[in-house]
Amino acid sequence: MENLMAVYRSCKFIWTLVVTILGSASTLPVGDDSICTAEELAKYSIVFTGKWSQTAFPKQYPLYRPPAQWSSMLGVTHSSDYNMWKKNEYASNGVRDFAEKGEAWVLMKEIEEAGEKIQSVHGIFSAPAISSGTGQTSTELEVHSRHPLVSFVVRIVPSPDWFVGIDSLNLCEGDHWMEEVSVDLFPYDAGTDSGFTFSSPNFATIPQDTVTEITCSSPSHPANSFYYPKLKILPPIAQVTMVKLKKNQLGLPAPYLNLPAKSNEIIDSVLETPLDCEVSQWSSWGLCRGLCRKTGTKIRTRFVLLQPANNGMPCPNLDEETGCEPENCV
């Protein structure tokens, strides 16, 4: 009997321990950020570098009305319970407005509501726009051990609904914060406008599509502004660098990287994307010209659709001549 009571007390203790552990586990946040045991707060400088140059992206490069440029950056630090945007999922109304028109009001409201309802947002950050395709902008952000993820969007201007950004980058590595991280950025399509080129008129995608990455071969259409079929991968159109600030650096301006003294424009002399000449189809043959009873000539022509750049394939002949017999001879 005493042995049975000992077994009962032992089982009761183990069961109580299991219930306690399960009860505690149910209160933990879900996702990768749940294992962050670093110090509660950390601050970072974030520097966005535009690399959208005519050398790297020669096809249909916008030179005016408006020229190539970047919108302001809008970002958030958050937990895994929130996503500002996500590849292969539908963009929210806020992301749609920002990607199409650069309007941030609806997106800001969405972020604020997420923070109030599920306490998944720690802070919002923003950085000024860049008035050219190449240049830098910067700001600071703060992460929390329960909100170690960083997301942001920057609109490509001009474009139908294209943007660059980061989705849920975790700055926490177990018991410490990352000291520095750099990420190459590539263009995304928000899935809300069906335009193919930078200057396409507004043409809503109905039904709405998901957010997709734009590559050198997708969308697979020669009219697409990022269509470079000879490339394996597009060069990065931008880059973002985040550096953890030491306590004596808090409040100081974020450092600019490789910035010329008198301008915020960066000349990218390394990446040169070759662009082959593109020409139209041949026209119909013209009238046969020449003397009667002698061989005459007729001509057909074509015209240049896209001039070559960066040692791309040169344009072929734009006219072609062949022999013929003149008609309507008397």
XYZ file of N, CA, C and O in Angstrom, residues 138-326:
756
model
N 18.451 57.913 -45.151
C 18.710 57.168 -43.922
C 17.815 57.645 -42.790
O 17.235 58.730 -42.829
N 17.734 56.807 -41.774
C 17.008 57.141 -40.557
C 17.465 56.181 -39.469
O 18.430 55.427 -39.650
N 16.771 56.173 -38.334
C 17.053 55.230 -37.254
C 15.789 54.444 -36.925
O 14.674 54.923 -37.157
N 15.987 53.248 -36.387
C 14.855 52.429 -35.949
C 15.210 51.764 -34.630
O 16.390 51.620 -34.284
N 14.161 51.355 -33.905
C 14.356 50.683 -32.626
C 13.640 49.339 -32.645
O 12.487 49.249 -33.061
N 14.331 48.292 -32.224
C 13.731 46.965 -32.118
C 13.656 46.556 -30.647
O 14.372 47.094 -29.792
N 12.782 45.615 -30.370
C 12.529 45.132 -29.002
C 12.669 43.615 -29.022
O 12.437 42.977 -30.049
N 13.049 43.029 -27.917
C 13.244 41.578 -27.877
C 11.971 40.816 -28.230
O 12.034 39.678 -28.699
N 10.803 41.420 -28.012
C 9.547 40.789 -28.424
C 9.102 41.258 -29.808
O 8.124 40.759 -30.346
N 9.813 42.238 -30.368
C 9.496 42.769 -31.705
C 10.803 42.975 -32.479
O 11.181 44.109 -32.792
N 11.500 41.874 -32.828
C 12.821 42.001 -33.443
C 12.825 42.025 -34.975
O 13.885 42.056 -35.584
N 11.634 42.019 -35.580
C 11.547 41.938 -37.042
C 11.416 43.320 -37.672
O 10.767 44.208 -37.115
N 12.023 43.474 -38.851
C 11.994 44.746 -39.590
C 11.387 44.522 -40.963
O 11.767 43.588 -41.673
N 10.425 45.381 -41.321
C 9.841 45.370 -42.667
C 9.745 46.802 -43.167
O 9.553 47.728 -42.369
N 9.883 46.998 -44.476
C 9.685 48.337 -45.043
C 9.372 48.230 -46.523
O 9.570 47.183 -47.152
N 8.884 49.328 -47.096
C 8.631 49.433 -48.534
C 9.140 50.783 -49.030
O 9.087 51.783 -48.316
N 9.640 50.781 -50.268
C 10.018 52.006 -50.984
C 9.490 51.859 -52.399
O 9.769 50.856 -53.068
N 8.738 52.827 -52.846
C 8.139 52.754 -54.184
C 9.146 53.128 -55.263
O 9.949 54.053 -55.096
N 9.110 52.388 -56.391
C 9.889 52.732 -57.577
C 9.088 53.764 -58.366
O 7.948 53.514 -58.745
N 9.695 54.926 -58.620
C 9.000 56.030 -59.303
C 9.767 56.405 -60.568
O 10.967 56.677 -60.499
N 9.081 56.400 -61.751
C 7.684 56.022 -61.996
C 7.547 54.511 -62.177
O 8.491 53.848 -62.592
N 6.360 53.996 -61.888
C 6.048 52.586 -62.134
C 4.555 52.375 -61.909
O 3.906 53.193 -61.256
N 4.021 51.251 -62.424
C 2.590 50.977 -62.215
C 2.275 50.683 -60.742
O 1.412 51.317 -60.140
N 2.988 49.699 -60.156
C 2.787 49.319 -58.747
C 4.014 48.567 -58.233
O 3.899 47.587 -57.512
N 5.186 49.030 -58.624
C 6.423 48.320 -58.310
C 7.108 48.953 -57.102
O 7.051 50.173 -56.896
N 7.776 48.108 -56.325
C 8.431 48.599 -55.116
C 9.585 47.675 -54.751
O 9.735 46.573 -55.289
N 10.411 48.121 -53.826
C 11.415 47.260 -53.194
C 11.153 47.280 -51.701
O 10.475 48.181 -51.181
N 11.686 46.303 -51.003
C 11.485 46.295 -49.565
C 12.001 45.038 -48.917
O 12.608 44.166 -49.561
N 11.760 44.952 -47.618
C 12.139 43.786 -46.814
C 10.913 43.323 -46.056
O 10.140 44.136 -45.547
N 10.752 42.009 -45.980
C 9.650 41.416 -45.222
C 10.199 40.634 -44.036
O 10.857 39.612 -44.203
N 9.994 41.143 -42.826
C 10.250 40.411 -41.574
C 11.687 39.924 -41.438
O 11.950 38.740 -41.200
N 12.651 40.832 -41.572
C 14.054 40.509 -41.322
C 14.296 40.509 -39.813
O 14.065 41.510 -39.131
N 14.783 39.395 -39.266
C 15.019 39.247 -37.828
C 16.421 39.747 -37.483
O 17.415 39.185 -37.940
N 16.505 40.793 -36.660
C 17.797 41.350 -36.266
C 18.351 40.694 -35.003
O 19.457 41.025 -34.572
N 17.596 39.785 -34.409
C 18.025 39.110 -33.181
C 18.571 37.735 -33.506
O 17.953 36.968 -34.249
N 19.728 37.422 -32.952
C 20.325 36.097 -33.100
C 20.480 35.473 -31.717
O 21.522 35.577 -31.079
N 19.419 34.858 -31.233
C 19.467 34.203 -29.929
C 19.594 35.190 -28.784
O 18.645 35.904 -28.448
N 20.801 35.277 -28.220
C 21.017 36.131 -27.053
C 21.677 37.456 -27.384
O 22.116 38.181 -26.494
N 21.780 37.807 -28.666
C 22.406 39.083 -29.027
C 21.801 39.644 -30.309
O 21.180 38.928 -31.098
N 21.987 40.949 -30.484
C 21.524 41.631 -31.683
C 22.622 41.623 -32.735
O 23.803 41.717 -32.411
N 22.248 41.502 -33.999
C 23.223 41.562 -35.089
C 23.891 42.930 -35.103
O 23.235 43.952 -34.908
N 25.194 42.955 -35.342
C 25.928 44.223 -35.359
C 25.693 44.983 -36.664
O 25.578 46.201 -36.665
N 25.640 44.256 -37.787
C 25.447 44.892 -39.095
C 24.875 43.884 -40.078
O 25.226 42.705 -40.043
N 23.992 44.347 -40.939
C 23.437 43.479 -41.974
C 23.157 44.312 -43.218
O 22.679 45.444 -43.133
N 23.519 43.761 -44.380
C 23.249 44.407 -45.662
C 22.453 43.441 -46.540
O 22.750 42.247 -46.567
N 21.465 43.971 -47.239
C 20.601 43.147 -48.080
C 20.463 43.806 -49.451
O 20.131 45.000 -49.540
N 20.735 43.047 -50.516
C 20.472 43.520 -51.872
C 18.968 43.460 -52.130
O 18.303 42.493 -51.738
N 18.453 44.477 -52.808
C 17.014 44.577 -53.041
C 16.694 44.469 -54.528
O 17.410 45.028 -55.370
N 15.601 43.772 -54.821
C 15.159 43.565 -56.192
C 13.691 43.990 -56.308
O 12.963 44.026 -55.308
N 13.240 44.311 -57.515
C 11.882 44.861 -57.658
C 10.783 43.830 -57.433
O 10.933 42.652 -57.771
N 9.660 44.317 -56.869
C 8.464 43.506 -56.676
C 7.275 44.196 -57.330
O 7.227 45.425 -57.412
N 6.326 43.375 -57.775
C 5.061 43.844 -58.335
C 3.978 43.609 -57.283
O 3.808 42.478 -56.809
N 3.251 44.658 -56.911
C 2.239 44.537 -55.866
C 1.025 43.732 -56.302
O 0.191 43.365 -55.471
N 0.886 43.485 -57.603
C -0.227 42.673 -58.089
C -1.542 43.420 -58.215
O -2.602 42.798 -58.306
N -1.487 44.749 -58.236
C -2.726 45.539 -58.288
C -2.862 46.343 -59.569
O -3.916 46.912 -59.822
N -1.800 46.416 -60.385
C -1.845 47.152 -61.645
C -1.140 46.317 -62.701
O -0.102 45.719 -62.432
N -1.687 46.284 -63.910
C -1.180 45.390 -64.957
C -0.219 46.055 -65.925
O 0.085 45.488 -66.982
N 0.280 47.241 -65.617
C 1.213 47.917 -66.506
C 2.516 47.150 -66.665
O 2.994 46.509 -65.724
N 3.123 47.231 -67.883
C 4.369 46.525 -68.179
C 5.600 47.421 -68.091
O 6.712 46.932 -67.935
N 5.393 48.737 -68.250
C 6.528 49.643 -68.341
C 6.481 50.680 -67.224
O 5.468 50.864 -66.563
N 7.612 51.365 -67.036
C 7.694 52.378 -65.987
C 6.604 53.432 -66.130
O 6.028 53.886 -65.143
N 6.304 53.811 -67.365
C 5.369 54.912 -67.607
C 3.984 54.437 -68.048
O 3.209 55.215 -68.604
N 3.652 53.164 -67.795
C 2.341 52.655 -68.202
C 1.202 53.428 -67.543
O 1.301 53.805 -66.373
N 0.114 53.689 -68.273
C -1.062 54.317 -67.650
C -1.707 53.366 -66.651
O -1.456 52.159 -66.667
N -2.531 53.906 -65.772
C -3.187 53.101 -64.751
C -4.092 52.052 -65.398
O -4.944 52.372 -66.218
N -3.904 50.783 -65.021
C -4.692 49.684 -65.579
C -4.843 48.624 -64.487
O -4.003 47.746 -64.334
N -5.905 48.734 -63.709
C -6.090 47.892 -62.527
C -6.112 46.410 -62.881
O -6.689 46.005 -63.890
N -5.461 45.588 -62.046
C -5.473 44.140 -62.206
C -6.726 43.583 -61.542
O -6.890 43.683 -60.322
N -7.628 43.018 -62.333
C -8.890 42.463 -61.820
C -9.042 41.026 -62.334
O -9.067 40.805 -63.544
N -9.111 40.039 -61.420
C -8.993 40.197 -59.968
C -7.554 40.469 -59.558
O -6.623 40.192 -60.318
N -7.390 40.979 -58.370
C -6.065 41.303 -57.862
C -5.174 40.068 -57.831
O -5.609 38.968 -57.529
N -3.897 40.273 -58.161
C -2.919 39.190 -58.129
C -2.097 39.282 -56.835
O -2.210 40.262 -56.087
N -1.256 38.294 -56.583
C -0.412 38.313 -55.392
C 0.865 39.117 -55.654
O 1.196 39.420 -56.804
N 1.584 39.432 -54.609
C 2.870 40.119 -54.724
C 3.887 39.148 -55.322
O 4.052 38.020 -54.836
N 4.545 39.555 -56.395
C 5.526 38.692 -57.055
C 6.818 39.456 -57.311
O 6.809 40.675 -57.493
N 7.924 38.721 -57.313
C 9.211 39.331 -57.642
C 9.332 39.492 -59.148
O 8.984 38.589 -59.914
N 9.821 40.650 -59.579
C 10.083 40.894 -60.994
C 11.509 40.461 -61.288
O 12.445 40.846 -60.585
N 11.692 39.641 -62.316
C 13.017 39.156 -62.672
C 13.358 39.554 -64.103
O 12.547 40.177 -64.797
N 14.538 39.146 -64.550
C 14.947 39.483 -65.913
C 14.139 38.732 -66.958
O 14.165 39.083 -68.137
N 13.388 37.696 -66.543
C 12.592 36.915 -67.492
C 11.125 36.790 -67.100
O 10.368 36.096 -67.773
N 10.718 37.433 -66.011
C 9.329 37.375 -65.566
C 8.889 38.738 -65.035
O 9.547 39.286 -64.148
N 7.803 39.290 -65.606
C 6.934 38.739 -66.648
C 7.676 38.521 -67.977
O 8.504 39.345 -68.367
N 7.339 37.429 -68.628
C 8.019 37.069 -69.869
C 7.377 37.783 -71.051
O 6.643 37.189 -71.838
N 7.648 39.072 -71.141
C 7.086 39.886 -72.225
C 8.130 40.922 -72.632
O 8.650 41.658 -71.776
N 8.466 41.000 -73.914
C 9.516 41.921 -74.358
C 9.252 43.376 -73.995
O 10.192 44.172 -73.902
N 7.989 43.740 -73.788
C 7.678 45.132 -73.467
C 8.001 45.482 -72.020
O 8.080 46.664 -71.672
N 8.208 44.480 -71.169
C 8.451 44.755 -69.757
C 9.761 45.503 -69.555
O 10.782 45.160 -70.147
N 9.728 46.516 -68.711
C 10.899 47.376 -68.517
C 12.076 46.652 -67.879
O 13.214 47.110 -67.984
N 11.852 45.538 -67.206
C 12.949 44.785 -66.583
C 13.262 43.498 -67.350
O 13.946 42.622 -66.821
N 12.761 43.377 -68.584
C 12.965 42.162 -69.370
C 14.341 42.184 -70.038
O 14.584 42.931 -70.976
N 15.270 41.369 -69.510
C 16.622 41.230 -70.056
C 16.888 39.729 -70.229
O 17.504 39.096 -69.360
N 16.413 39.111 -71.304
C 16.456 37.649 -71.437
C 17.855 37.055 -71.453
O 18.018 35.857 -71.199
N 18.881 37.848 -71.738
C 20.238 37.310 -71.775
C 20.885 37.252 -70.387
O 21.942 36.642 -70.216
N 20.266 37.898 -69.408
C 20.801 37.855 -68.052
C 20.246 36.649 -67.303
O 19.135 36.192 -67.554
N 21.027 36.133 -66.341
C 20.536 35.075 -65.459
C 19.787 35.663 -64.271
O 18.863 35.054 -63.745
N 20.215 36.854 -63.851
C 19.578 37.523 -62.717
C 19.754 39.025 -62.881
O 20.766 39.480 -63.424
N 18.777 39.791 -62.470
C 18.895 41.246 -62.511
C 19.964 41.707 -61.528
O 20.127 41.112 -60.455
N 20.680 42.777 -61.848
C 21.545 43.367 -60.829
C 20.680 43.975 -59.733
O 19.517 44.330 -59.975
N 21.185 44.083 -58.507
C 20.382 44.707 -57.440
C 20.003 46.134 -57.833
O 20.843 46.902 -58.294
N 18.735 46.479 -57.642
C 18.288 47.832 -57.973
C 18.477 48.768 -56.777
O 18.432 49.988 -56.906
N 18.702 48.193 -55.606
C 18.942 48.983 -54.395
C 19.591 48.085 -53.352
O 19.712 46.866 -53.535
N 20.016 48.694 -52.253
C 20.604 47.945 -51.140
C 20.259 48.660 -49.839
O 20.126 49.885 -49.805
N 20.085 47.894 -48.778
C 19.835 48.490 -47.473
C 20.859 47.938 -46.491
O 21.205 46.759 -46.527
N 21.370 48.817 -45.642
C 22.347 48.431 -44.621
C 21.866 48.925 -43.266
O 21.508 50.097 -43.116
N 21.854 48.018 -42.295
C 21.478 48.363 -40.925
C 22.660 48.115 -40.005
O 23.252 47.030 -40.032
N 23.020 49.117 -39.206
C 24.170 49.033 -38.301
C 23.689 49.335 -36.888
O 23.043 50.370 -36.645
N 24.006 48.443 -35.952
C 23.611 48.636 -34.553
C 24.375 49.812 -33.955
O 25.599 49.921 -34.099
N 23.642 50.695 -33.319
C 24.249 51.886 -32.724
C 24.679 51.600 -31.295
O 23.949 50.968 -30.522
N 25.877 52.064 -30.959
C 26.326 51.985 -29.575
C 25.668 53.111 -28.784
O 25.173 54.085 -29.353
N 25.676 52.970 -27.487
C 24.955 53.932 -26.658
C 25.467 55.353 -26.846
O 24.714 56.307 -26.791
N 26.777 55.511 -27.113
C 27.316 56.859 -27.315
C 27.026 57.407 -28.711
O 27.361 58.545 -29.016
N 26.382 56.578 -29.592
C 26.032 57.037 -30.934
C 24.561 57.415 -31.049
O 24.147 57.948 -32.077
N 23.770 57.140 -30.020
C 22.343 57.410 -30.100
C 22.082 58.887 -30.303
O 22.662 59.744 -29.629
N 21.202 59.186 -31.245
C 20.858 60.578 -31.517
C 21.722 61.226 -32.572
O 21.411 62.308 -33.057
N 22.829 60.568 -32.970
C 23.689 61.122 -34.017
C 23.121 60.765 -35.381
O 22.445 59.745 -35.538
N 23.388 61.590 -36.413
C 22.875 61.275 -37.757
C 23.420 59.942 -38.249
O 24.558 59.571 -37.955
N 22.605 59.210 -38.973
C 23.048 57.937 -39.542
C 24.142 58.190 -40.562
O 24.075 59.146 -41.338
N 25.200 57.354 -40.573
C 26.304 57.584 -41.507
C 25.902 57.299 -42.937
O 25.188 56.345 -43.214
N 26.370 58.135 -43.865
C 26.155 57.874 -45.282
C 27.340 57.067 -45.798
O 28.468 57.243 -45.337
N 27.084 56.180 -46.727
C 28.100 55.270 -47.212
C 28.559 55.671 -48.605
O 27.756 55.786 -49.518
N 29.868 55.852 -48.776
C 30.449 56.186 -50.091
C 29.771 57.392 -50.731
O 29.510 57.416 -51.923
N 29.477 58.408 -49.956
C 28.706 59.529 -50.452
C 29.616 60.655 -50.918
O 30.461 61.131 -50.167
N 29.513 61.122 -52.174
C 30.286 62.272 -52.615
C 29.978 63.495 -51.758
O 28.880 63.626 -51.217
N 30.920 64.386 -51.648
C 30.799 65.507 -50.721
C 29.690 66.486 -51.098
O 29.061 67.066 -50.232
N 29.411 66.673 -52.394
C 28.488 67.724 -52.803
C 27.158 67.208 -53.331
O 26.334 67.985 -53.777
N 26.963 65.913 -53.288
C 25.725 65.375 -53.841
C 25.396 64.057 -53.182
O 26.260 63.391 -52.650
N 24.121 63.689 -53.205
C 23.750 62.387 -52.667
C 23.599 61.359 -53.783
O 23.051 60.305 -53.591
N 24.094 61.690 -54.974
C 23.993 60.762 -56.090
C 25.223 59.879 -56.150
O 26.357 60.333 -56.008
N 25.023 58.599 -56.327
C 26.099 57.628 -56.378
C 26.232 57.127 -57.802
O 25.264 56.691 -58.404
N 27.421 57.192 -58.345
C 27.660 56.717 -59.699
C 28.111 55.273 -59.629
O 29.140 54.942 -59.052
N 27.328 54.386 -60.207
C 27.644 52.968 -60.207
C 28.357 52.636 -61.512
O 27.737 52.494 -62.553
N 29.694 52.546 -61.443
C 30.495 52.345 -62.646
C 30.837 50.872 -62.857
O 31.555 50.525 -63.779
N 30.350 49.989 -61.985
C 30.718 48.579 -62.066
C 29.722 47.793 -62.913
O 30.094 47.080 -63.831
N 28.437 47.937 -62.599
C 27.417 47.147 -63.274
C 27.032 47.793 -64.601
O 26.541 48.910 -64.632
N 27.284 47.091 -65.698
C 26.887 47.565 -67.018
C 26.074 46.459 -67.679
O 26.623 45.466 -68.147
N 24.777 46.634 -67.709
C 23.906 45.621 -68.299
C 23.826 45.840 -69.804
O 23.340 46.880 -70.250
N 24.313 44.888 -70.627
C 24.230 45.064 -72.082
C 22.784 45.030 -72.552
O 21.986 44.221 -72.081
N 22.472 45.927 -73.469
C 21.123 46.003 -74.020
C 21.213 45.884 -75.529
O 21.821 46.719 -76.195
N 20.644 44.829 -76.098
C 20.678 44.600 -77.540
C 19.689 45.512 -78.248
O 18.663 45.900 -77.688
N 20.011 45.821 -79.488
C 19.090 46.596 -80.321
C 17.836 45.772 -80.608
O 17.893 44.549 -80.792
N 16.698 46.430 -80.629
C 15.444 45.784 -81.014
C 14.850 46.547 -82.189
O 14.797 47.781 -82.165
N 14.422 45.806 -83.210
C 13.853 46.437 -84.402
C 12.455 45.873 -84.671
O 12.082 44.810 -84.170
N 11.711 46.602 -85.490
C 10.354 46.186 -85.841
C 10.383 45.075 -86.887
O 11.441 44.702 -87.398
N 9.204 44.548 -87.203
C 9.080 43.605 -88.305
C 9.286 44.348 -89.634
O 9.143 45.568 -89.717
N 9.618 43.599 -90.690
C 9.773 44.217 -92.005
C 8.428 44.755 -92.506
O 7.379 44.174 -92.237
N 8.511 45.857 -93.206
C 7.310 46.364 -93.881
C 7.030 45.520 -95.118
O 7.807 44.621 -95.471
N 5.922 45.792 -95.782
C 5.661 45.126 -97.065
C 6.648 45.638 -98.098
O 7.223 46.727 -97.964
N 6.851 44.846 -99.185
C 7.747 45.290 -100.248
C 7.127 46.483 -100.974
O 5.922 46.531 -101.182
N 7.973 47.436 -101.331
C 7.517 48.589 -102.090
C 7.319 48.247 -103.566
O 7.507 47.098 -103.985
N 6.949 49.261 -104.357
C 6.744 49.057 -105.788
C 8.063 48.732 -106.478
O 9.126 49.196 -106.060
N 7.967 47.930 -107.523
C 9.147 47.591 -108.314
C 9.479 48.762 -109.238
O 8.628 49.223 -110.003
N 10.678 49.252 -109.127
C 11.096 50.403 -109.937
C 12.196 49.974 -110.900
O 13.101 49.228 -110.525
N 12.118 50.471 -112.134
C 13.127 50.140 -113.126
C 12.558 50.270 -114.534
O 11.367 50.539 -114.725
N 13.430 50.078 -115.538
C 13.025 50.168 -116.935
C 12.346 48.877 -117.382
O 12.652 47.790 -116.896
N 11.410 49.040 -118.339
C 10.719 47.867 -118.854
C 11.699 46.910 -119.521
O 12.694 47.333 -120.135
N 11.369 45.627 -119.410
C 12.177 44.553 -119.987
C 13.568 44.460 -119.390
O 14.458 43.851 -119.943
N 13.763 45.143 -118.214
C 15.021 45.017 -117.489
C 14.707 44.752 -116.020
O 13.640 45.102 -115.529
N 15.645 44.134 -115.370
C 15.436 43.826 -113.943
C 15.393 45.118 -113.134
O 16.295 45.959 -113.223
N 14.326 45.267 -112.337
C 14.213 46.426 -111.467
C 14.521 46.069 -110.007
O 15.040 44.986 -109.718
N 14.202 46.978 -109.085
C 14.447 46.740 -107.647
C 13.227 47.185 -106.830
O 12.493 48.087 -107.216
N 13.049 46.489 -105.707
C 12.043 46.908 -104.746
C 12.642 46.827 -103.339
O 13.579 46.055 -103.093
N 12.106 47.629 -102.434
C 12.715 47.795 -101.110
C 11.659 47.580 -100.022
O 10.488 47.930 -100.192
N 12.100 47.015 -98.915
C 11.286 46.993 -97.696
C 12.130 47.538 -96.539
O 13.364 47.488 -96.593
N 11.472 48.024 -95.517
C 12.197 48.692 -94.420
C 11.669 48.225 -93.060
O 10.624 47.584 -92.950
N 12.431 48.540 -92.038
C 12.031 48.360 -90.641
C 12.647 49.495 -89.837
O 13.493 50.237 -90.359
N 12.239 49.649 -88.586
C 12.748 50.767 -87.792
C 13.188 50.284 -86.399
O 12.834 49.176 -85.954
N 13.948 51.132 -85.711
C 14.522 50.779 -84.409
C 13.478 50.970 -83.309
O 12.894 52.048 -83.181
N 13.254 49.923 -82.548
C 12.376 50.016 -81.379
C 13.151 50.386 -80.130
O 12.657 51.094 -79.254
N 14.397 49.893 -80.040
C 15.207 50.120 -78.845
C 16.666 50.198 -79.242
O 17.213 49.269 -79.845
N 17.290 51.327 -78.923
C 18.701 51.510 -79.255
C 19.571 50.653 -78.341
O 19.275 50.466 -77.167
N 20.687 50.119 -78.853
C 21.572 49.307 -78.022
C 22.322 50.170 -77.006
O 22.455 51.386 -77.183
N 22.791 49.532 -75.952
C 23.557 50.238 -74.918
C 24.526 49.274 -74.255
O 24.313 48.051 -74.268
N 25.588 49.816 -73.702
C 26.574 49.041 -72.926
C 27.105 47.831 -73.694
O 27.139 46.711 -73.190
N 27.520 48.072 -74.951
C 28.108 47.032 -75.805
C 27.131 45.910 -76.143
O 27.544 44.768 -76.390
N 25.857 46.239 -76.153
C 24.870 45.270 -76.592
C 24.930 45.073 -78.095
O 25.632 45.792 -78.817
N 24.195 44.109 -78.612
C 24.215 43.799 -80.043
C 23.757 45.009 -80.858
O 22.699 45.575 -80.590
N 24.541 45.433 -81.850
C 24.167 46.611 -82.645
C 22.951 46.340 -83.524
O 22.560 45.190 -83.743
N 22.391 47.420 -84.048
C 21.206 47.284 -84.894
C 21.577 46.710 -86.262
O 22.614 47.057 -86.830
N 20.738 45.834 -86.806
C 20.980 45.303 -88.155
C 20.577 46.342 -89.210
O 20.099 47.440 -88.876
N 20.752 45.994 -90.483
C 20.332 46.899 -91.556
C 18.830 47.156 -91.457
O 18.044 46.255 -91.164
N 18.451 48.383 -91.732
C 17.045 48.767 -91.606
C 16.309 48.761 -92.938
O 15.111 49.030 -92.982
N 17.029 48.481 -94.030
C 16.357 48.339 -95.316
C 16.958 47.167 -96.088
O 18.105 46.795 -95.876
N 16.158 46.603 -96.978
C 16.569 45.428 -97.746
C 16.058 45.598 -99.173
O 14.938 46.027 -99.402
N 16.915 45.228 -100.139
C 16.603 45.414 -101.559
C 16.659 44.086 -102.282
O 17.489 43.223 -101.974
N 15.775 43.905 -103.229
C 15.779 42.675 -104.022
C 15.365 42.979 -105.463
O 14.772 44.032 -105.735
N 15.715 42.080 -106.389
C 15.385 42.283 -107.796
C 13.922 41.950 -108.086
O 13.270 41.195 -107.345
N 13.408 42.556 -109.152
C 12.013 42.323 -109.536
C 11.817 42.718 -110.998
O 12.700 43.327 -111.607
N 10.662 42.393 -111.522
C 10.326 42.812 -112.891
C 9.298 43.914 -112.821
O 8.209 43.737 -112.244
N 9.630 45.068 -113.396
C 8.688 46.208 -113.352
C 7.329 45.846 -113.948
O 7.249 45.100 -114.935
